[in-house]
């Protein structure tokens, strides 16, 4: 994930992985690279997740981060218009280095602070649409909207693109920890190259 310092990138990943949240600013080096397994009909999909470690201020991307990246999530905070404006910078930067074949997610985090909302949902949606991105407002703090569901949506869309837009009606991905999800047909698994 990419975006300005303080928008909650690390918090989103921690919520997703450990279902935890703390109020303190996460120490900038506390999370860099983590893995999470999703299971597709007993076949594992490993998500390699890269977080920035305080590189925000240098406005650069680490070389490691750039290797084999398939999905980029741009994060702003809905109570901070500047963090939204700055998405342009991160958007240009990753496109310059990774090309535009990447699947893009755009997240307005800190949805729990909607009383101080400076960026409307429509503005977020519009920005995502212009950049062909998949949008959601989320809250790492309250997680009512479902970070899990959002990530699954991104992964499903990624797989969907990869296997040439098969019909996703009965396409299912199972969260290895939570045992929920969908089932793939054998044909779909073959298409994915898992067999
Ligand atoms: P990063 O620099 O983008 O990785 O941001 P952090 O994950 O370190 O979060 C920065 C600060 O915002 C911390 O104090 C977090 O507790 C807080 N924060 C993160 N997500 C949320 C959220 O959804 N709601 C609220 N109210 N605060 C959040
Ligand atoms: Mg961070």
Short mmCIF file of C-alpha atoms and ligand atoms in Angstrom, two decimals:
data_model
loop_
_atom_site.label_atom_id
_atom_site.label_comp_id
_atom_site.label_asym_id
_atom_site.label_seq_id
_atom_site.Cartn_x
_atom_site.Cartn_y
_atom_site.Cartn_z
CA UNK A 1 0.00 0.00 0.00
CA UNK A 2 1.03 3.57 -0.75
CA UNK A 3 0.01 7.02 0.46
CA UNK A 4 0.98 9.80 2.81
CA UNK A 5 2.35 9.14 6.27
CA UNK A 6 -0.37 8.83 8.90
CA UNK A 7 -3.30 7.85 6.69
CA UNK A 8 -3.43 4.39 8.29
CA UNK A 9 -1.68 2.09 5.82
CA UNK A 10 0.01 0.04 8.50
CA UNK A 11 -3.19 0.03 10.57
CA UNK A 12 -5.16 -1.44 7.66
CA UNK A 13 -2.65 -4.24 7.22
CA UNK A 14 -2.63 -4.99 10.95
CA UNK A 15 -6.40 -5.11 11.00
CA UNK A 16 -6.41 -7.41 8.02
CA UNK A 17 -3.77 -9.77 9.35
CA UNK A 18 -4.32 -9.78 13.10
CA UNK A 19 -7.70 -8.10 13.55
CA UNK A 20 -6.04 -5.59 15.85
CA UNK A 21 -5.92 -1.83 16.08
CA UNK A 22 -3.98 0.56 18.29
CA UNK A 23 -4.28 4.28 18.58
CA UNK A 24 -0.60 5.10 18.62
CA UNK A 25 1.11 5.86 15.40
CA UNK A 26 2.65 2.59 14.32
CA UNK A 27 6.42 2.86 14.56
CA UNK A 28 7.48 3.44 11.01
CA UNK A 29 9.60 0.31 10.83
CA UNK A 30 7.13 -2.02 12.50
CA UNK A 31 5.86 -3.56 9.34
CA UNK A 32 7.45 -3.92 5.98
CA UNK A 33 6.70 -7.25 4.43
CA UNK A 34 4.17 -9.82 5.55
CA UNK A 35 2.45 -12.82 4.06
CA UNK A 36 -1.06 -14.08 4.26
CA UNK A 37 -2.48 -17.25 2.80
CA UNK A 38 -5.79 -17.48 1.08
CA UNK A 39 -7.04 -20.90 0.07
CA UNK A 40 -8.72 -21.61 -3.23
CA UNK A 41 -10.15 -25.10 -3.07
CA UNK A 42 -7.31 -26.41 -0.97
CA UNK A 43 -4.74 -24.61 -3.08
CA UNK A 44 -2.98 -21.82 -1.32
CA UNK A 45 -2.63 -18.35 -2.69
CA UNK A 46 0.05 -16.47 -0.87
CA UNK A 47 -0.42 -12.73 -0.61
CA UNK A 48 2.89 -10.93 -0.23
CA UNK A 49 2.06 -7.62 1.35
CA UNK A 50 4.44 -4.69 1.32
CA UNK A 51 4.04 -1.73 3.61
CA UNK A 52 6.06 1.47 3.42
CA UNK A 53 8.48 1.97 6.30
CA UNK A 54 8.60 5.70 6.62
CA UNK A 55 9.71 6.10 3.01
CA UNK A 56 6.78 8.44 2.60
CA UNK A 57 8.92 11.39 3.50
CA UNK A 58 11.53 10.46 0.93
CA UNK A 59 8.80 9.91 -1.62
CA UNK A 60 10.42 6.88 -3.07
CA UNK A 61 9.60 3.23 -3.45
CA UNK A 62 11.95 0.53 -2.31
CA UNK A 63 13.31 -1.74 -5.02
CA UNK A 64 12.04 -4.75 -3.11
CA UNK A 65 8.56 -3.38 -3.13
CA UNK A 66 8.70 -3.07 -6.86
CA UNK A 67 9.51 -6.70 -7.53
CA UNK A 68 6.55 -8.58 -8.89
CA UNK A 69 3.95 -6.23 -7.52
CA UNK A 70 0.52 -7.08 -8.95
CA UNK A 71 -1.83 -4.94 -6.90
CA UNK A 72 -1.28 -1.45 -5.54
CA UNK A 73 -3.57 0.11 -2.94
CA UNK A 74 -3.46 3.89 -2.70
CA UNK A 75 -4.62 5.09 0.71
CA UNK A 76 -5.79 8.52 1.85
CA UNK A 77 -7.56 9.56 5.00
CA UNK A 78 -11.09 10.92 4.59
CA UNK A 79 -10.47 13.61 7.22
CA UNK A 80 -7.39 14.93 5.42
CA UNK A 81 -7.86 16.59 2.04
CA UNK A 82 -4.13 16.92 1.58
CA UNK A 83 -3.60 13.18 1.81
CA UNK A 84 -6.15 12.84 -0.99
CA UNK A 85 -4.42 15.42 -3.22
CA UNK A 86 -1.14 13.66 -2.65
CA UNK A 87 -2.51 10.46 -4.17
CA UNK A 88 -1.63 11.95 -7.54
CA UNK A 89 1.98 11.83 -6.59
CA UNK A 90 1.90 8.16 -5.54
CA UNK A 91 -0.22 7.29 -8.52
CA UNK A 92 2.31 8.78 -10.93
CA UNK A 93 5.22 7.24 -9.08
CA UNK A 94 4.00 3.67 -9.15
CA UNK A 95 2.83 3.93 -12.75
CA UNK A 96 6.18 5.28 -13.79
CA UNK A 97 7.94 2.32 -12.18
CA UNK A 98 5.45 -0.49 -12.57
CA UNK A 99 3.48 0.42 -15.66
CA UNK A 100 -0.29 0.52 -15.76
CA UNK A 101 -1.05 -3.19 -15.91
CA UNK A 102 -1.23 -3.16 -12.12
CA UNK A 103 -4.60 -3.69 -10.49
CA UNK A 104 -5.35 -0.57 -8.47
CA UNK A 105 -7.23 -0.16 -5.21
CA UNK A 106 -8.15 3.28 -3.82
CA UNK A 107 -9.02 3.45 -0.14
CA UNK A 108 -10.41 6.33 1.92
CA UNK A 109 -9.42 5.23 5.41
CA UNK A 110 -10.60 6.52 8.83
CA UNK A 111 -14.22 6.34 7.84
CA UNK A 112 -15.04 6.41 11.55
CA UNK A 113 -14.06 10.10 11.45
CA UNK A 114 -16.88 10.92 9.03
CA UNK A 115 -17.90 13.92 11.16
CA UNK A 116 -14.61 15.52 10.11
CA UNK A 117 -14.86 14.31 6.55
CA UNK A 118 -12.91 16.52 4.15
CA UNK A 119 -13.02 14.20 1.16
CA UNK A 120 -16.48 13.08 0.11
CA UNK A 121 -17.25 9.54 -0.92
CA UNK A 122 -18.09 10.82 -4.40
CA UNK A 123 -14.70 12.46 -4.79
CA UNK A 124 -13.00 9.20 -3.80
CA UNK A 125 -15.17 7.18 -6.17
CA UNK A 126 -14.57 9.60 -8.97
CA UNK A 127 -10.82 9.46 -8.50
CA UNK A 128 -10.87 5.67 -8.45
CA UNK A 129 -13.03 5.54 -11.57
CA UNK A 130 -10.70 7.88 -13.45
CA UNK A 131 -7.79 5.63 -12.64
CA UNK A 132 -9.60 2.37 -13.20
CA UNK A 133 -9.35 1.55 -9.51
CA UNK A 134 -11.54 -0.36 -7.10
CA UNK A 135 -12.76 1.99 -4.39
CA UNK A 136 -13.79 1.62 -0.78
CA UNK A 137 -14.06 3.74 2.32
CA UNK A 138 -12.72 1.77 5.26
CA UNK A 139 -11.87 2.14 8.89
CA UNK A 140 -8.95 0.22 10.29
CA UNK A 141 -10.25 1.32 13.67
CA UNK A 142 -13.82 0.08 13.49
CA UNK A 143 -13.66 -2.23 10.50
CA UNK A 144 -17.40 -2.15 10.01
CA UNK A 145 -17.18 -1.98 6.26
CA UNK A 146 -14.94 -4.98 5.93
CA UNK A 147 -11.28 -4.81 5.06
CA UNK A 148 -11.43 -8.57 4.52
CA UNK A 149 -14.15 -8.28 1.94
CA UNK A 150 -12.34 -5.47 0.22
CA UNK A 151 -9.08 -7.41 -0.10
CA UNK A 152 -10.98 -10.47 -1.30
CA UNK A 153 -12.64 -8.30 -3.90
CA UNK A 154 -9.25 -7.11 -5.13
CA UNK A 155 -7.81 -10.63 -5.22
CA UNK A 156 -10.88 -11.96 -6.97
CA UNK A 157 -10.67 -9.22 -9.56
CA UNK A 158 -6.99 -9.96 -10.02
CA UNK A 159 -7.64 -13.67 -10.55
CA UNK A 160 -10.53 -12.84 -12.78
CA UNK A 161 -8.31 -10.76 -15.03
CA UNK A 162 -5.62 -13.36 -14.97
CA UNK A 163 -7.90 -16.12 -16.16
CA UNK A 164 -9.57 -14.09 -18.85
CA UNK A 165 -12.75 -13.06 -17.24
CA UNK A 166 -14.35 -16.36 -16.41
CA UNK A 167 -17.79 -16.18 -14.97
CA UNK A 168 -17.37 -15.37 -11.30
CA UNK A 169 -20.83 -16.50 -10.30
CA UNK A 170 -19.61 -19.67 -8.63
CA UNK A 171 -16.05 -18.57 -8.11
CA UNK A 172 -15.11 -18.70 -4.49
CA UNK A 173 -12.06 -17.89 -2.44
CA UNK A 174 -11.68 -19.11 1.10
CA UNK A 175 -9.99 -17.10 3.78
CA UNK A 176 -7.63 -19.58 5.36
CA UNK A 177 -8.20 -18.25 8.87
CA UNK A 178 -11.89 -17.61 8.74
CA UNK A 179 -13.05 -20.51 6.64
CA UNK A 180 -15.45 -18.45 4.66
CA UNK A 181 -15.63 -17.94 0.99
CA UNK A 182 -16.51 -19.48 -2.28
CA UNK A 183 -15.74 -22.64 -4.22
CA UNK A 184 -14.08 -22.95 -7.58
CA UNK A 185 -15.06 -25.51 -10.18
CA UNK A 186 -12.34 -27.90 -11.34
CA UNK A 187 -12.31 -26.18 -14.70
CA UNK A 188 -11.67 -22.83 -13.05
CA UNK A 189 -8.86 -24.28 -10.98
CA UNK A 190 -7.30 -25.65 -14.14
CA UNK A 191 -7.66 -22.27 -15.79
CA UNK A 192 -5.80 -20.76 -12.87
CA UNK A 193 -2.99 -23.21 -13.38
CA UNK A 194 -3.26 -24.78 -9.94
CA UNK A 195 -3.50 -28.36 -11.15
P1 LIG B 1 0.68 5.01 8.09
O1 LIG B 1 1.75 6.02 8.31
O2 LIG B 1 -0.11 5.31 6.84
O3 LIG B 1 1.16 3.60 8.13
O4 LIG B 1 -0.38 5.21 9.29
P2 LIG B 1 -0.52 4.36 10.62
O5 LIG B 1 -1.10 3.02 10.33
O6 LIG B 1 0.75 4.39 11.36
O7 LIG B 1 -1.65 5.21 11.37
C1 LIG B 1 -1.43 6.57 11.72
C2 LIG B 1 -2.36 6.98 12.85
O8 LIG B 1 -3.72 6.95 12.42
C3 LIG B 1 -2.29 6.06 14.06
O9 LIG B 1 -2.41 6.86 15.23
C4 LIG B 1 -3.48 5.18 13.92
O10 LIG B 1 -3.97 4.72 15.17
C5 LIG B 1 -4.50 6.11 13.25
N1 LIG B 1 -5.46 5.39 12.44
C6 LIG B 1 -5.19 4.45 11.50
N2 LIG B 1 -6.33 3.99 10.95
C7 LIG B 1 -7.35 4.66 11.55
C8 LIG B 1 -8.78 4.65 11.40
O11 LIG B 1 -9.37 3.91 10.61
N3 LIG B 1 -9.48 5.53 12.19
C9 LIG B 1 -8.88 6.36 13.10
N4 LIG B 1 -9.67 7.17 13.81
N5 LIG B 1 -7.54 6.40 13.24
C10 LIG B 1 -6.79 5.57 12.49
MG1 LIG B 2 3.03 2.88 8.26
#
